[in-house]
Short mmCIF file of C-alpha atoms and ligand atoms in Angstrom, two decimals:
data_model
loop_
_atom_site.label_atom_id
_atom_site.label_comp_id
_atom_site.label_asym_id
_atom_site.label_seq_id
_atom_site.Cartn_x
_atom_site.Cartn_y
_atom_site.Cartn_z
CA UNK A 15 67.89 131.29 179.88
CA UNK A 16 65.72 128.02 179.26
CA UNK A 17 65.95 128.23 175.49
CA UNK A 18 69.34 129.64 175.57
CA UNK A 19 70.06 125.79 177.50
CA UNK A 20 68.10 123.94 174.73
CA UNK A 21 69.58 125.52 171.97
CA UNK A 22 72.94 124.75 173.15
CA UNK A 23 72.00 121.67 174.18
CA UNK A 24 70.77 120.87 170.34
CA UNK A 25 73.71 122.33 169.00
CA UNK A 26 76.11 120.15 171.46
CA UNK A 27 73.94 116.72 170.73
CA UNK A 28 74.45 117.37 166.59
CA UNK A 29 78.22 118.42 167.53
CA UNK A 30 78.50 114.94 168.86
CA UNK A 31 76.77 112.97 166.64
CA UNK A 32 78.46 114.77 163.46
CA UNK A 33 82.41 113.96 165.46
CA UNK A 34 83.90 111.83 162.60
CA UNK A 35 86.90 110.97 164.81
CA UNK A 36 88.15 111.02 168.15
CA UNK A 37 89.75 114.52 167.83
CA UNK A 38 86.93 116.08 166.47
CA UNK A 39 85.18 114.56 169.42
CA UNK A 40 87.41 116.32 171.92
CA UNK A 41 87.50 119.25 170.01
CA UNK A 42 83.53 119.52 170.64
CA UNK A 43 83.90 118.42 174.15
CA UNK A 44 86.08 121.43 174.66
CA UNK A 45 83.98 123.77 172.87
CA UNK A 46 80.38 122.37 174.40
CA UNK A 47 81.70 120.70 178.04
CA UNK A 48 84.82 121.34 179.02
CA UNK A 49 85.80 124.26 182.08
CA UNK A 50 85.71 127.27 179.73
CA UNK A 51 82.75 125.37 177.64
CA UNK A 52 79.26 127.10 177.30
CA UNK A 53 77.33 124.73 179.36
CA UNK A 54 79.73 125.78 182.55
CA UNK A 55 79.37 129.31 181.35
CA UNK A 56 75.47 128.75 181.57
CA UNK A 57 75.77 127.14 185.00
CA UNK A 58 78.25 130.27 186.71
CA UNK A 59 75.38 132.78 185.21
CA UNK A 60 72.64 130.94 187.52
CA UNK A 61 73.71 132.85 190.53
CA UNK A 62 72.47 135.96 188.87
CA UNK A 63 68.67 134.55 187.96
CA UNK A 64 66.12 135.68 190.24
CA UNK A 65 65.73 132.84 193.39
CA UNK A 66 62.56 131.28 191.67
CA UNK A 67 63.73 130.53 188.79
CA UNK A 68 67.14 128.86 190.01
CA UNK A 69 66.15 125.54 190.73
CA UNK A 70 64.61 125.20 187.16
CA UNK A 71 66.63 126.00 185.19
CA UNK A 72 69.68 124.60 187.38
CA UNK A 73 67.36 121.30 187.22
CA UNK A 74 67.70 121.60 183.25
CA UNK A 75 71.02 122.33 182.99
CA UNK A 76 72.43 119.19 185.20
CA UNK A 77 70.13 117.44 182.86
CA UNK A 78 71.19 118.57 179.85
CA UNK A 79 74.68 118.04 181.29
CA UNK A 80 74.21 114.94 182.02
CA UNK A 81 72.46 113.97 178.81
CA UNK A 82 75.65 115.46 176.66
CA UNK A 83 78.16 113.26 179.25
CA UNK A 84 76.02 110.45 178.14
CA UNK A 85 76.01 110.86 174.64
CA UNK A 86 79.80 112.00 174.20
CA UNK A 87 80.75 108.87 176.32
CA UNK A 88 78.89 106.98 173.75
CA UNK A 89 80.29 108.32 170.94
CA UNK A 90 83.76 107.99 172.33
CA UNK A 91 83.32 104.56 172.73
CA UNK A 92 81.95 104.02 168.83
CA UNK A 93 84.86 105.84 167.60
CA UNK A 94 87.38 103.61 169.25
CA UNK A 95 85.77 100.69 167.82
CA UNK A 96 86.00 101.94 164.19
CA UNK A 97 89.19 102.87 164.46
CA UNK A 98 89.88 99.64 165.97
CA UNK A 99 88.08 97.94 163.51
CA UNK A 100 89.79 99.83 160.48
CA UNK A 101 93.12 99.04 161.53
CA UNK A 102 92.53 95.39 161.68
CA UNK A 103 91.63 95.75 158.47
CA UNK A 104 93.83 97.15 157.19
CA UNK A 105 96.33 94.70 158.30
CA UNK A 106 93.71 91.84 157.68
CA UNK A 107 95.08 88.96 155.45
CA UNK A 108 92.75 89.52 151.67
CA UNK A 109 92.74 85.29 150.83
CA UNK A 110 91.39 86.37 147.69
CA UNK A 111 94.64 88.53 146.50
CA UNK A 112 96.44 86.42 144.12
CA UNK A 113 99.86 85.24 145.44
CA UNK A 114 103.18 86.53 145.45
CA UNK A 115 104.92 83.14 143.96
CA UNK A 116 108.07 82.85 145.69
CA UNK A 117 111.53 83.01 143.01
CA UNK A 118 112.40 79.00 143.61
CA UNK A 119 115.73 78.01 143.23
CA UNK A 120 116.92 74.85 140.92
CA UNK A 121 120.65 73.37 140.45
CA UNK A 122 122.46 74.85 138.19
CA UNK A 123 122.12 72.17 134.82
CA UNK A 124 125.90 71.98 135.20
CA UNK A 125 125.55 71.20 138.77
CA UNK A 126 122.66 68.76 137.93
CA UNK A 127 124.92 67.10 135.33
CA UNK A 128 127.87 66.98 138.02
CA UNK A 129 125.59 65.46 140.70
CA UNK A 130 124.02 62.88 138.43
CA UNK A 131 127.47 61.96 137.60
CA UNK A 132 128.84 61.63 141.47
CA UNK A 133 125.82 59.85 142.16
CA UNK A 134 126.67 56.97 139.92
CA UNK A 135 130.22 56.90 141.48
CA UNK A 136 128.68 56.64 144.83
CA UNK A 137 126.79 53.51 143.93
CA UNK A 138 129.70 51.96 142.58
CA UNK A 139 131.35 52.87 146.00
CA UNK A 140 133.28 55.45 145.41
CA UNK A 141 133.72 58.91 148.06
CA UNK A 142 133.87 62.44 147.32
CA UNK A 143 137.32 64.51 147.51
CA UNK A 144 138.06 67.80 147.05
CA UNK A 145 141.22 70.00 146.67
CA UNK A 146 141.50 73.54 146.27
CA UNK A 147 141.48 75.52 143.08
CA UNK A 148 144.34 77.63 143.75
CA UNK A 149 147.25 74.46 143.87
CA UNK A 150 151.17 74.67 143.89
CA UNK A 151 153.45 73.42 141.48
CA UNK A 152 153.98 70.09 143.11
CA UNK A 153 150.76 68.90 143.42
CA UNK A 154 149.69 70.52 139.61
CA UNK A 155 152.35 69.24 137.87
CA UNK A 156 155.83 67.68 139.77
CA UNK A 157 153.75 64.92 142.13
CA UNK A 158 151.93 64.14 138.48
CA UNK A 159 155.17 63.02 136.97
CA UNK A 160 155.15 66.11 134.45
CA UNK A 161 158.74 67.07 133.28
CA UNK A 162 160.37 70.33 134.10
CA UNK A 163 159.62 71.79 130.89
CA UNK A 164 156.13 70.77 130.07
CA UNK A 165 153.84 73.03 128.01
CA UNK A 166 151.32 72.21 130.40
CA UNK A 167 153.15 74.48 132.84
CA UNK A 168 153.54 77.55 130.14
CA UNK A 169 152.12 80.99 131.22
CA UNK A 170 150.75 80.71 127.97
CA UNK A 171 148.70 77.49 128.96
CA UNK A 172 147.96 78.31 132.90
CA UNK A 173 147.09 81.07 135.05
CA UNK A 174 149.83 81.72 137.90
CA UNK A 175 148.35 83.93 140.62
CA UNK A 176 152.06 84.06 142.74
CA UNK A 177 155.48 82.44 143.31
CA UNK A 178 154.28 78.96 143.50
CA UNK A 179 150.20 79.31 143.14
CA UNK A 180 148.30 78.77 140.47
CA UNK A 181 144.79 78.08 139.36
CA UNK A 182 144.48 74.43 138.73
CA UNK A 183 144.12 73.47 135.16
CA UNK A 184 143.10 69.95 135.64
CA UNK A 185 141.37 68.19 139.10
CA UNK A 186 144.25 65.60 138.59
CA UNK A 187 146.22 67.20 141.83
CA UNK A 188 143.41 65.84 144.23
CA UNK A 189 144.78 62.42 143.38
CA UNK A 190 147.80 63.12 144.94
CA UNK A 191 146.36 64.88 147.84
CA UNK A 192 144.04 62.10 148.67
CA UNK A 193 146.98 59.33 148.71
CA UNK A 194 149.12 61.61 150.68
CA UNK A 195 146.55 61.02 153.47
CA UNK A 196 145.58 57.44 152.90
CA UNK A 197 146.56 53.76 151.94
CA UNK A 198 144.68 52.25 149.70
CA UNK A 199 142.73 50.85 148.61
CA UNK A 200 141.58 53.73 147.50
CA UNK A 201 138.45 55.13 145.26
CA UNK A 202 137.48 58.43 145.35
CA UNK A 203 135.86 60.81 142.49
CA UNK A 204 136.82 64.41 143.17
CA UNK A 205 134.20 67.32 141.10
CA UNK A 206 135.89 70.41 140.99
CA UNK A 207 136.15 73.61 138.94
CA UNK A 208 139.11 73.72 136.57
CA UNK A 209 141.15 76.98 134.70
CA UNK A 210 142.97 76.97 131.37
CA UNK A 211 143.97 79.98 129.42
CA UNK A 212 141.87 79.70 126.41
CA UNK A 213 140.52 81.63 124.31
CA UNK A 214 136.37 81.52 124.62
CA UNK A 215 134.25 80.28 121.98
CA UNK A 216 131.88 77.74 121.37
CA UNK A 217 133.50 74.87 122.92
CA UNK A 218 135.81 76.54 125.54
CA UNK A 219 135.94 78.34 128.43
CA UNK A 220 138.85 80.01 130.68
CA UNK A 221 136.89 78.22 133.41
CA UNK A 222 135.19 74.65 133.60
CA UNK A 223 134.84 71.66 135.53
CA UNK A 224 135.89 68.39 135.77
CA UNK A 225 135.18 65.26 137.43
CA UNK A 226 138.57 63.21 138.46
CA UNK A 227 138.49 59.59 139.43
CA UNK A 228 141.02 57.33 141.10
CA UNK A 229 141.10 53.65 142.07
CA UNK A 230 144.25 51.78 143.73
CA UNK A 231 144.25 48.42 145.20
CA UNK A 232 145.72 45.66 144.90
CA UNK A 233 145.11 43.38 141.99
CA UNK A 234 143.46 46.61 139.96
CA UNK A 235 143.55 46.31 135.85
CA UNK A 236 142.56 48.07 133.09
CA UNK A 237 139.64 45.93 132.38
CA UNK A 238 137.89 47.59 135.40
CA UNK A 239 138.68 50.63 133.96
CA UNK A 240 137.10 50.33 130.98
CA UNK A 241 134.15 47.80 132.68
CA UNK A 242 133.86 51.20 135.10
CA UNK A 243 133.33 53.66 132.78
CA UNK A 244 131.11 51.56 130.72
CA UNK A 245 128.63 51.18 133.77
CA UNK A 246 128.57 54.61 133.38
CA UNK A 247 128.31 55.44 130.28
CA UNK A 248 124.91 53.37 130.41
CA UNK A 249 123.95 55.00 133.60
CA UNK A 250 124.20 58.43 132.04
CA UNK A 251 123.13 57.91 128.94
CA UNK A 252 121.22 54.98 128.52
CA UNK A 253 122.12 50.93 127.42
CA UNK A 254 122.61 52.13 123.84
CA UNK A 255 125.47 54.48 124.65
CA UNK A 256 129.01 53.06 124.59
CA UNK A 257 132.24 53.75 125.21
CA UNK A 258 135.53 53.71 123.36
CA UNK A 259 138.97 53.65 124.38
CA UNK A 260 142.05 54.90 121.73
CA UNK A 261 145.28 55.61 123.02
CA UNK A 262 146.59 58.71 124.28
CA UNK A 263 149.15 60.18 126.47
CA UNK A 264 149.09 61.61 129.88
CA UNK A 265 152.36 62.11 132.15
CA UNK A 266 150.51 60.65 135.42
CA UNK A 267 149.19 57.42 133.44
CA UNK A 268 150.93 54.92 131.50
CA UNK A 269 149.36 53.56 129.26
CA UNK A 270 146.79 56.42 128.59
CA UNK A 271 143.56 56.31 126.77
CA UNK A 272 141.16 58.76 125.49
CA UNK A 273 137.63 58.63 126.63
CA UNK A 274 135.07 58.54 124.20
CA UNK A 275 131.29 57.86 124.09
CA UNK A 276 128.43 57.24 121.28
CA UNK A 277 127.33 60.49 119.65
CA UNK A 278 124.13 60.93 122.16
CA UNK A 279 122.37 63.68 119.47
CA UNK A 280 122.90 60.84 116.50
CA UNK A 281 123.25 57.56 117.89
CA UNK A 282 126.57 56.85 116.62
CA UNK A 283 125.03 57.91 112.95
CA UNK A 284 127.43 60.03 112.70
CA UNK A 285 126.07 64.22 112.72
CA UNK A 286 127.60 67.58 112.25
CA UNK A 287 128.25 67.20 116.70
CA UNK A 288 130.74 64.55 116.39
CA UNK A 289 132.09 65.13 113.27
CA UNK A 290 130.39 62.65 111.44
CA UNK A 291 132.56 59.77 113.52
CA UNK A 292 129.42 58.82 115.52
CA UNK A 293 131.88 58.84 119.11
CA UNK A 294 132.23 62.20 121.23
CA UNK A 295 136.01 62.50 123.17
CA UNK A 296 134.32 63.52 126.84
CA UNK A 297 138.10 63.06 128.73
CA UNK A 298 140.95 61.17 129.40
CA UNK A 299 142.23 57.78 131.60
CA UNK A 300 144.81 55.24 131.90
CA UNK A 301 146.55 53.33 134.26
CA UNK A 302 148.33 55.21 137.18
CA UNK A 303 151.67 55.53 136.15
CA UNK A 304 154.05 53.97 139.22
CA UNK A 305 155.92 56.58 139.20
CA UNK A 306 153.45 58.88 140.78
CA UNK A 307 152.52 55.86 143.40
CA UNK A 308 155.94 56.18 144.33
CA UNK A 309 155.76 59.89 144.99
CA UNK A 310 153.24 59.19 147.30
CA UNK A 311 155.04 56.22 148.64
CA UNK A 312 152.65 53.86 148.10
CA UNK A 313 154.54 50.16 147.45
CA UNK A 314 154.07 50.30 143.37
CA UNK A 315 155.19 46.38 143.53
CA UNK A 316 151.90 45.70 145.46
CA UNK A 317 149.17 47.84 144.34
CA UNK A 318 148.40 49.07 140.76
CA UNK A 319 145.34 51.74 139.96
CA UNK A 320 144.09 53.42 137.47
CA UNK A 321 142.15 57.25 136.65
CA UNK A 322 140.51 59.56 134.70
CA UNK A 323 138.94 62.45 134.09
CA UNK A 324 136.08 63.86 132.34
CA UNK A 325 134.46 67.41 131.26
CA UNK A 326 131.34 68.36 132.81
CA UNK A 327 130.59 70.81 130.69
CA UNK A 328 130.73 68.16 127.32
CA UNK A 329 128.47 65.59 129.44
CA UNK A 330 126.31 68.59 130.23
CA UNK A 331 126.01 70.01 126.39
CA UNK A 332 125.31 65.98 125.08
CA UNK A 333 122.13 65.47 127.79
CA UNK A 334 120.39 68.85 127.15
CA UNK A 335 121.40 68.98 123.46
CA UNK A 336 123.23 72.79 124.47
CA UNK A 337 125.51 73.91 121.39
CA UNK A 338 127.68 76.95 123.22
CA UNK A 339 129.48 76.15 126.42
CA UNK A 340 128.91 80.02 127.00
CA UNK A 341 125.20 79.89 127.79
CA UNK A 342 126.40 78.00 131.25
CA UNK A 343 128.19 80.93 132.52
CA UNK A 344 125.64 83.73 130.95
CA UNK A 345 123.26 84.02 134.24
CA UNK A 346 120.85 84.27 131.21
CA UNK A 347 117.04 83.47 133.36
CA UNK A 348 116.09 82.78 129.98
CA UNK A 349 118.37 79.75 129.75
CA UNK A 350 118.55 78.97 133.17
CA UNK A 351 114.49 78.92 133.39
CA UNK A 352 114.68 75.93 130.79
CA UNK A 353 116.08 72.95 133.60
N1 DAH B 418 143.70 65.71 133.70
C1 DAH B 418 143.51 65.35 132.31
C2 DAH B 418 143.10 66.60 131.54
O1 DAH B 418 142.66 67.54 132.11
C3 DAH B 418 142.45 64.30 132.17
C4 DAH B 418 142.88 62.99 132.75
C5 DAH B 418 143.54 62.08 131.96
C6 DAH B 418 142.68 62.70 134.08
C7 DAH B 418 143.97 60.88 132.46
C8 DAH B 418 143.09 61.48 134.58
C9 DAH B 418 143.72 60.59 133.76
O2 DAH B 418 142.91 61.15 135.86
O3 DAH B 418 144.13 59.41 134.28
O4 DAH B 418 143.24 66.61 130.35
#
């Protein structure tokens, strides 16, 4: 009976020792010290020993029980600290990992353009307006002193998206929204995203943006017109870019001039980008014609103003030297990575 206690009580001590988890500790406590376990079994057979032997081996058995409590509560408790330990680590931060660089954002270099732009306004003291993109017949065309039959107005020339809606093809309608709500003096640029039905290539797009300007006060002439867009020119594009003024026509302006500005890629040398003229057409101005300051009923005998407009997209192709308008719209990264 002694040896029969030793053995077991080797065999229980390895059992314990050789647990590599916490399950295949209880599975040994089962086997070795549970109710049904061997050592109990042991311990219920004592009854049957003869009397002098009893307290021996009974004395070796509680000891042996004992010992195995001991050890399996000590084994228990290493086991929960490994597996303590090993999920810590495995959530544990590794500072030597290389890092997962984060995708940053940058403006668009149309918005970039756009902002620069606005941000010269704003230091001449000029606000930001907006109108909407989808506009009405008034505002796009009637409130602008267009005639009933201008091509401007053609299917062929604008998208109509209803009855009376349309997608703006020119930011000129904020002027008329902005005096609608306001005396002047006024002087607001208004950015905005433009639509025209043309056909893509190079040069063109269906959609585009413009920046709009408009100035009424009282005394206003077309020296600070041209005085204006000069500072800006410079501002843009540096004190050796100019800007030149030819006449043009517009319905909302009278008179009307075309905006143009020195070849930035040449100098005003004169290269294949401007046609060998050495100036670059970048949008149109003029005077405000009365007539629309009357629409708005704004007292034309008083206060005289003047506006213009200007293509993003042609500013944005001169500073960053891009040759196809079509590259803004792509969503190309390998473009966009560039600015
Ligand atoms: N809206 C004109 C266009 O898209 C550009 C323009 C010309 C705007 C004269 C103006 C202006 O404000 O006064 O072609």
């Amino acid at each position: 009976m002694e040896d029969k206690l030793k053995a077991l009580a080797d065999e229980a001590r390895q059992a314990i020792q050789q647990a590599a988890d916490e399950e295949q500790l209880e599975q040994v406590r089962v086997k070795h010290l549970g109710r049904r376990g061997e050592l109990r079994q042991i311990m219920q057979g004592l009854a049957e020993l003869p009397a002098e032997q009893r307290p021996v081996v009974g004395q070796l058995a509680n000891r042996v029980s004992q010992e195995l409590d001991r050890l399996f509560a000590q084994r228990q408790q290493e086991l929960e600290a490994a597996a303590a330990q090993a999920a810590q680590a495995a959530q544990a931060l590794d500072v030597t990992l290389p890092g997962r660089a984060p995708r940053v954002g940058r403006p668009h270099p149309l918005m970039a353009t756009l902002d620069e732009m606005i941000e010269i306004f704003l230091g001449l003291g000029f606000t930001v307006a907006e109108g909407p993109e989808v506009e009405n017949y008034y505002y796009s065309f009637e409130a602008l002193n267009y005639p009933e039959f201008h091509p401007a107005m053609d299917e062929q020339m604008t998208f109509y998206v209803g009855e009376d809606a349309l997608l703006r093809s020119q930011t000129s309608p904020v002027q008329i929204r902005v005096m609608e709500q306001q005396e002047p003096p006024v002087r607001i640029v208004a950015p905005g995203r433009c639509f025209r039905r043309d056909t893509v290539d190079a040069t063109h797009c269906h959609t585009f943006y413009q920046l709009e300007g408009l100035l009424v006060d009282e005394g206003v002439t077309f020296a600070d017109l041209k005085g204006t867009l000069e500072v800006f020119a410079h501002e843009m594009f540096g004190p050796h870019c100019h800007m030149r003024f030819r006449p043009d026509f517009f319905p909302f302006t009278e008179p009307s001039a075309e905006i143009a500005l020195t070849c930035i890629i040449c100098g005003g040398q004169g290269c294949r980008v401007c046609s060998n003229t050495g100036w670059l057409e970048v949008g149109g101005s003029g005077m405000v014609d009365p007539n629309v300051l009357a629409m708005v009923g704004y007292d034309t005998e008083r206060y005289t103003g003047w506006a213009f407009g200007v293509g993003v997209e042609r500013l944005a192709m001169l500073r960053y030297g891009i040759d196809d308008i079509r590259l803004f719209y792509s969503g190309d990264m390998r473009f966009l990575e560039q600015f």
